[in-house]
Amino acid sequence: MPIYQYLLPTFLCISVSLLSGCNDDNTNSTTTTEESDPVLAVTDNNCDVNNFQLLDFTPWQRENGYWVGEYTLLGADGTPQVSSRWPYRYDNYKGFIHLEVIGNAIKQRNVFLYPPKLAELCDATTEALGNGQCGINGNEKIFSADQQASDCSGNISGPFESFGMTLDTHTTLIGDDTVLYQVRMPDGSIMQNQLTTLPPNDTRIRTAQGFFSGSSTYASYYRERKVTQEEFFQLLTAARAEYNILETDYCGYDNTNQPSQTTCDEHFGLDLSAE
């Protein structure tokens, strides 16, 4: 199914936010967690994926929780991504991810924060979204993803709807410290390959390669660390102040740069009024 060219830049940026393979409640806990011995595969012919525990696998034990990170998104030419429809910076922005493992499924809720565009790059044709001003206010957008076990080896999959298309997503475990996440177009062609490395120290590094019609379109570099729930929201508040994001824009846009029509409380499934 073709994608109209005017949608392509936005569409490509969506995929870099997808689940890497964007969690118990870690409030008042430390970031160090006990892990069971690595489980690489389960070869039970009677396996029931509907009653399967992903937390039996070391990578999901490590992924489960609250994450904060520093992100860089590069365009096809290797320089920081520039979007006329999202007039904010991609060279060094921040992400806040809650990844919750529940039985045979994972639920991910993200919010990405972008610093304001450099003032010297703003002109009469550049308009910030919402009530902010170009070069003064940053902005943020949310992302949600859900996947379920596709076998009894800890691998998961799930559909992702965007621009009227259903994209297939598959996450494959490779040992106890590596996860491969792939997104494919409806015709089966690759749209994204994303590699996650999970050292046993509550950090993770993610890099992604984006494609369209066989051509490279972007690359990402994410550096993340696991924190408690309390730290997560404290750091989110500090980042919003650093980027001068208006309260009216909190969780205000979705991954297509349209109004999200939801609140942060609803997005994260938590009561954040006291945060």
Short mmCIF file of C-alpha atoms in Angstrom, two decimals:
data_model
loop_
_atom_site.label_atom_id
_atom_site.label_comp_id
_atom_site.label_asym_id
_atom_site.label_seq_id
_atom_site.Cartn_x
_atom_site.Cartn_y
_atom_site.Cartn_z
CA MET A 1 0.00 0.00 0.00
CA PRO A 2 1.63 3.33 -1.00
CA ILE A 3 2.34 6.12 1.49
CA TYR A 4 1.77 9.63 0.20
CA GLN A 5 5.05 11.50 0.18
CA TYR A 6 3.83 14.31 2.38
CA LEU A 7 3.19 11.77 5.15
CA LEU A 8 6.51 10.00 4.82
CA PRO A 9 8.70 12.15 7.15
CA THR A 10 6.16 11.90 9.97
CA PHE A 11 5.54 8.22 9.34
CA LEU A 12 9.23 7.40 9.49
CA CYS A 13 9.63 9.20 12.80
CA ILE A 14 6.79 7.15 14.26
CA SER A 15 8.61 3.90 13.78
CA VAL A 16 11.68 4.99 15.72
CA SER A 17 9.47 5.32 18.78
CA LEU A 18 8.14 1.79 18.53
CA LEU A 19 8.66 -0.91 21.07
CA SER A 20 12.17 -2.29 21.22
CA GLY A 21 11.46 -5.57 22.67
CA CYS A 22 8.14 3.25 23.76
CA ASN A 23 6.86 -3.37 34.76
CA ASP A 24 6.15 -3.70 38.21
CA ASP A 25 5.53 -0.63 40.34
CA ASN A 26 9.01 0.35 41.44
CA THR A 27 7.91 3.04 43.89
CA ASN A 28 10.33 3.32 46.81
CA SER A 29 12.45 0.50 45.43
CA THR A 30 16.03 0.54 44.23
CA THR A 31 16.85 0.02 40.58
CA THR A 32 18.74 -3.21 41.24
CA THR A 33 16.62 -6.31 40.64
CA GLU A 34 17.28 -9.98 41.14
CA GLU A 35 17.32 -12.04 37.99
CA SER A 36 16.77 -15.71 37.50
CA ASP A 37 19.17 -17.79 35.45
CA PRO A 38 18.88 -17.03 31.72
CA VAL A 39 16.25 -18.96 29.80
CA LEU A 40 16.96 -19.04 26.08
CA ALA A 41 14.18 -21.23 24.76
CA VAL A 42 11.32 -23.45 25.79
CA THR A 43 10.71 -26.53 23.71
CA ASP A 44 7.41 -27.69 25.16
CA ASN A 45 5.11 -29.01 22.47
CA ASN A 46 2.21 -28.46 24.85
CA CYS A 47 3.00 -24.83 25.51
CA ASP A 48 -0.01 -22.55 25.94
CA VAL A 49 0.99 -19.00 24.96
CA ASN A 50 -2.18 -17.67 26.61
CA ASN A 51 -0.90 -18.82 30.01
CA PHE A 52 2.74 -17.95 29.52
CA GLN A 53 4.99 -15.88 31.80
CA LEU A 54 7.37 -13.59 29.94
CA LEU A 55 9.11 -12.77 33.21
CA ASP A 56 10.59 -16.27 33.12
CA PHE A 57 13.06 -14.80 30.62
CA THR A 58 16.00 -12.64 31.66
CA PRO A 59 15.59 -9.95 28.96
CA TRP A 60 12.00 -9.25 30.06
CA GLN A 61 13.08 -9.13 33.70
CA ARG A 62 15.57 -6.45 32.69
CA GLU A 63 13.15 -4.55 30.41
CA ASN A 64 10.36 -4.47 33.00
CA GLY A 65 10.15 -1.08 34.73
CA TYR A 66 10.59 2.67 34.31
CA TRP A 67 13.20 4.07 31.91
CA VAL A 68 14.58 7.53 31.17
CA GLY A 69 16.89 8.27 28.29
CA GLU A 70 18.78 10.64 26.03
CA TYR A 71 17.91 10.21 22.35
CA THR A 72 19.32 11.19 18.97
CA LEU A 73 17.52 10.71 15.66
CA LEU A 74 19.45 11.10 12.40
CA GLY A 75 18.02 11.57 8.94
CA ALA A 76 19.01 9.71 5.77
CA ASP A 77 22.03 12.00 5.30
CA GLY A 78 23.41 11.26 8.78
CA THR A 79 22.61 14.67 10.27
CA PRO A 80 19.97 15.29 12.98
CA GLN A 81 16.42 14.80 11.72
CA VAL A 82 14.52 17.96 10.73
CA SER A 83 10.74 18.00 10.39
CA SER A 84 8.60 20.89 9.16
CA ARG A 85 5.60 19.31 10.89
CA TRP A 86 7.33 18.93 14.26
CA PRO A 87 9.47 22.07 14.65
CA TYR A 88 11.59 20.87 17.53
CA ARG A 89 15.06 19.39 17.89
CA TYR A 90 15.97 15.74 17.34
CA ASP A 91 19.72 16.01 18.02
CA ASN A 92 19.41 15.42 21.76
CA TYR A 93 15.96 14.95 23.23
CA LYS A 94 14.58 12.92 26.15
CA GLY A 95 12.35 9.91 26.57
CA PHE A 96 10.36 8.51 29.49
CA ILE A 97 9.16 4.93 29.11
CA HIS A 98 7.07 2.70 31.35
CA LEU A 99 7.29 -0.90 30.17
CA GLU A 100 5.09 -3.31 32.12
CA VAL A 101 5.27 -7.08 31.71
CA ILE A 102 1.99 -8.79 32.61
CA GLY A 103 1.83 -12.54 32.14
CA ASN A 104 2.23 -13.24 28.42
CA ALA A 105 2.04 -9.58 27.35
CA ILE A 106 3.86 -6.29 27.60
CA LYS A 107 2.40 -2.80 27.74
CA GLN A 108 4.49 0.24 26.92
CA ARG A 109 3.57 3.86 27.54
CA ASN A 110 6.03 6.56 26.48
CA VAL A 111 6.32 10.32 26.45
CA PHE A 112 9.07 11.98 24.41
CA LEU A 113 10.24 15.52 25.19
CA TYR A 114 11.84 17.76 22.55
CA PRO A 115 13.78 20.98 23.18
CA PRO A 116 12.72 24.13 21.31
CA LYS A 117 14.08 24.74 17.84
CA LEU A 118 17.11 27.01 17.76
CA ALA A 119 15.80 30.57 17.61
CA GLU A 120 17.98 31.48 14.62
CA LEU A 121 16.27 28.70 12.62
CA CYS A 122 12.77 30.03 13.27
CA ASP A 123 11.12 32.25 10.68
CA ALA A 124 7.68 33.53 9.76
CA THR A 125 6.73 30.17 8.27
CA THR A 126 7.70 28.13 11.35
CA GLU A 127 4.90 27.70 13.84
CA ALA A 128 5.19 25.82 17.09
CA LEU A 129 2.33 23.49 17.95
CA GLY A 130 -0.14 24.48 20.65
CA ASN A 131 0.33 27.80 22.46
CA GLY A 132 4.12 27.77 22.45
CA GLN A 133 6.52 29.88 20.40
CA CYS A 134 9.22 28.66 18.03
CA GLY A 135 12.66 28.97 19.59
CA ILE A 136 11.23 29.40 23.09
CA ASN A 137 9.06 26.42 23.97
CA GLY A 138 9.70 22.73 23.56
CA ASN A 139 6.97 20.14 23.21
CA GLU A 140 6.17 16.50 23.79
CA LYS A 141 4.27 13.57 22.32
CA ILE A 142 3.11 10.23 23.58
CA PHE A 143 3.30 6.72 22.22
CA SER A 144 1.64 3.42 23.20
CA ALA A 145 2.43 -0.14 22.20
CA ASP A 146 1.22 -3.59 23.23
CA GLN A 147 2.55 -7.01 22.28
CA GLN A 148 1.85 -10.60 23.32
CA ALA A 149 3.81 -13.84 23.37
CA SER A 150 3.98 -15.42 19.92
CA ASP A 151 5.68 -18.65 21.09
CA CYS A 152 7.11 -20.23 24.21
CA SER A 153 10.65 -18.95 23.67
CA GLY A 154 9.94 -15.44 24.99
CA ASN A 155 9.33 -13.85 21.59
CA ILE A 156 6.42 -11.46 21.15
CA SER A 157 4.47 -9.79 18.33
CA GLY A 158 1.56 -7.49 17.70
CA PRO A 159 -0.07 -5.21 15.13
CA PHE A 160 0.52 -1.47 14.98
CA GLU A 161 -2.03 0.78 13.29
CA SER A 162 -0.85 3.92 11.53
CA PHE A 163 -2.23 6.02 8.68
CA GLY A 164 -4.86 3.38 7.96
CA MET A 165 -2.30 0.59 7.66
CA THR A 166 -1.66 -2.41 9.90
CA LEU A 167 2.04 -3.00 10.43
CA ASP A 168 3.43 -6.27 11.80
CA THR A 169 5.85 -6.01 14.72
CA HIS A 170 7.98 -8.88 15.99
CA THR A 171 10.38 -8.96 18.92
CA THR A 172 12.96 -11.76 19.15
CA LEU A 173 15.17 -12.58 22.14
CA ILE A 174 18.82 -13.35 21.39
CA GLY A 175 20.42 -14.73 24.53
CA ASP A 176 19.85 -12.93 27.82
CA ASP A 177 21.17 -9.49 26.86
CA THR A 178 20.01 -8.80 23.30
CA VAL A 179 16.60 -8.07 21.76
CA LEU A 180 15.78 -7.60 18.06
CA TYR A 181 12.62 -5.65 17.20
CA GLN A 182 11.34 -5.52 13.62
CA VAL A 183 8.54 -3.61 11.90
CA ARG A 184 7.28 -4.64 8.48
CA MET A 185 5.07 -2.93 5.96
CA PRO A 186 1.83 -4.62 4.82
CA ASP A 187 3.69 -6.05 1.81
CA GLY A 188 6.23 -7.69 4.11
CA SER A 189 9.11 -5.33 3.36
CA ILE A 190 11.28 -4.20 6.25
CA MET A 191 10.52 -0.80 7.74
CA GLN A 192 12.68 -0.93 10.86
CA ASN A 193 15.34 -3.10 12.48
CA GLN A 194 16.03 -2.13 16.07
CA LEU A 195 18.65 -3.71 18.31
CA THR A 196 18.53 -3.43 22.10
CA THR A 197 21.47 -4.37 24.31
CA LEU A 198 20.67 -5.02 27.99
CA PRO A 199 23.75 -5.18 30.23
CA PRO A 200 23.05 -6.47 33.77
CA ASN A 201 23.39 -2.97 35.25
CA ASP A 202 19.95 -1.36 34.74
CA THR A 203 20.92 0.33 31.49
CA ARG A 204 19.97 -0.34 27.90
CA ILE A 205 21.23 0.91 24.55
CA ARG A 206 19.01 0.91 21.48
CA THR A 207 19.89 1.62 17.86
CA ALA A 208 17.46 1.47 14.96
CA GLN A 209 17.69 1.52 11.19
CA GLY A 210 14.71 2.81 9.21
CA PHE A 211 13.82 1.92 5.61
CA PHE A 212 11.29 2.83 2.94
CA SER A 213 11.10 0.95 -0.35
CA GLY A 214 14.49 -0.56 0.40
CA SER A 215 16.25 2.76 1.00
CA SER A 216 17.70 3.92 4.31
CA THR A 217 15.70 6.76 5.83
CA TYR A 218 16.92 7.28 9.41
CA ALA A 219 18.97 5.92 12.29
CA SER A 220 18.53 6.33 16.03
CA TYR A 221 20.75 6.10 19.10
CA TYR A 222 19.02 5.79 22.49
CA ARG A 223 20.86 5.70 25.85
CA GLU A 224 18.60 4.72 28.73
CA ARG A 225 18.73 3.84 32.42
CA LYS A 226 16.20 2.24 34.74
CA VAL A 227 14.83 4.32 37.61
CA THR A 228 12.14 4.06 40.27
CA GLN A 229 8.64 5.35 39.63
CA GLU A 230 9.32 8.31 41.91
CA GLU A 231 12.52 9.24 40.07
CA PHE A 232 10.75 8.80 36.73
CA PHE A 233 8.21 11.55 37.42
CA GLN A 234 10.72 13.79 39.18
CA LEU A 235 12.99 13.68 36.12
CA LEU A 236 10.00 14.20 33.81
CA THR A 237 9.07 17.37 35.70
CA ALA A 238 12.67 18.63 35.54
CA ALA A 239 12.93 17.95 31.78
CA ARG A 240 9.71 19.84 31.12
CA ALA A 241 11.11 22.84 32.96
CA GLU A 242 14.43 22.57 31.10
CA TYR A 243 12.69 22.54 27.71
CA ASN A 244 10.16 25.21 28.74
CA ILE A 245 7.19 23.01 27.78
CA LEU A 246 3.82 24.56 28.51
CA GLU A 247 1.53 22.65 30.86
CA THR A 248 -1.18 22.77 28.20
CA ASP A 249 1.09 20.63 26.00
CA TYR A 250 1.79 17.88 28.56
CA CYS A 251 1.10 14.55 26.77
CA GLY A 252 -0.64 16.76 24.24
CA TYR A 253 0.34 15.16 20.90
CA ASP A 254 0.41 11.65 19.50
CA ASN A 255 2.99 10.02 17.27
CA THR A 256 1.41 11.56 14.15
CA ASN A 257 1.80 15.05 15.66
CA GLN A 258 -1.94 15.37 16.13
CA PRO A 259 -3.68 16.31 19.43
CA SER A 260 -3.64 13.20 21.62
CA GLN A 261 -7.09 13.79 23.12
CA THR A 262 -5.89 12.29 26.39
CA THR A 263 -4.22 13.30 29.64
CA CYS A 264 -0.99 12.07 31.19
CA ASP A 265 -3.02 10.35 33.92
CA GLU A 266 -4.99 8.43 31.30
CA HIS A 267 -1.94 7.67 29.20
CA PHE A 268 0.10 6.19 32.04
CA GLY A 269 -2.91 4.73 33.85
CA LEU A 270 -1.89 6.48 37.04
CA ASP A 271 -3.10 9.34 39.21
CA LEU A 272 -0.36 11.90 38.65
CA SER A 273 -2.16 14.81 40.32
CA ALA A 274 0.16 14.60 43.31
CA GLU A 275 3.35 14.25 41.28
#
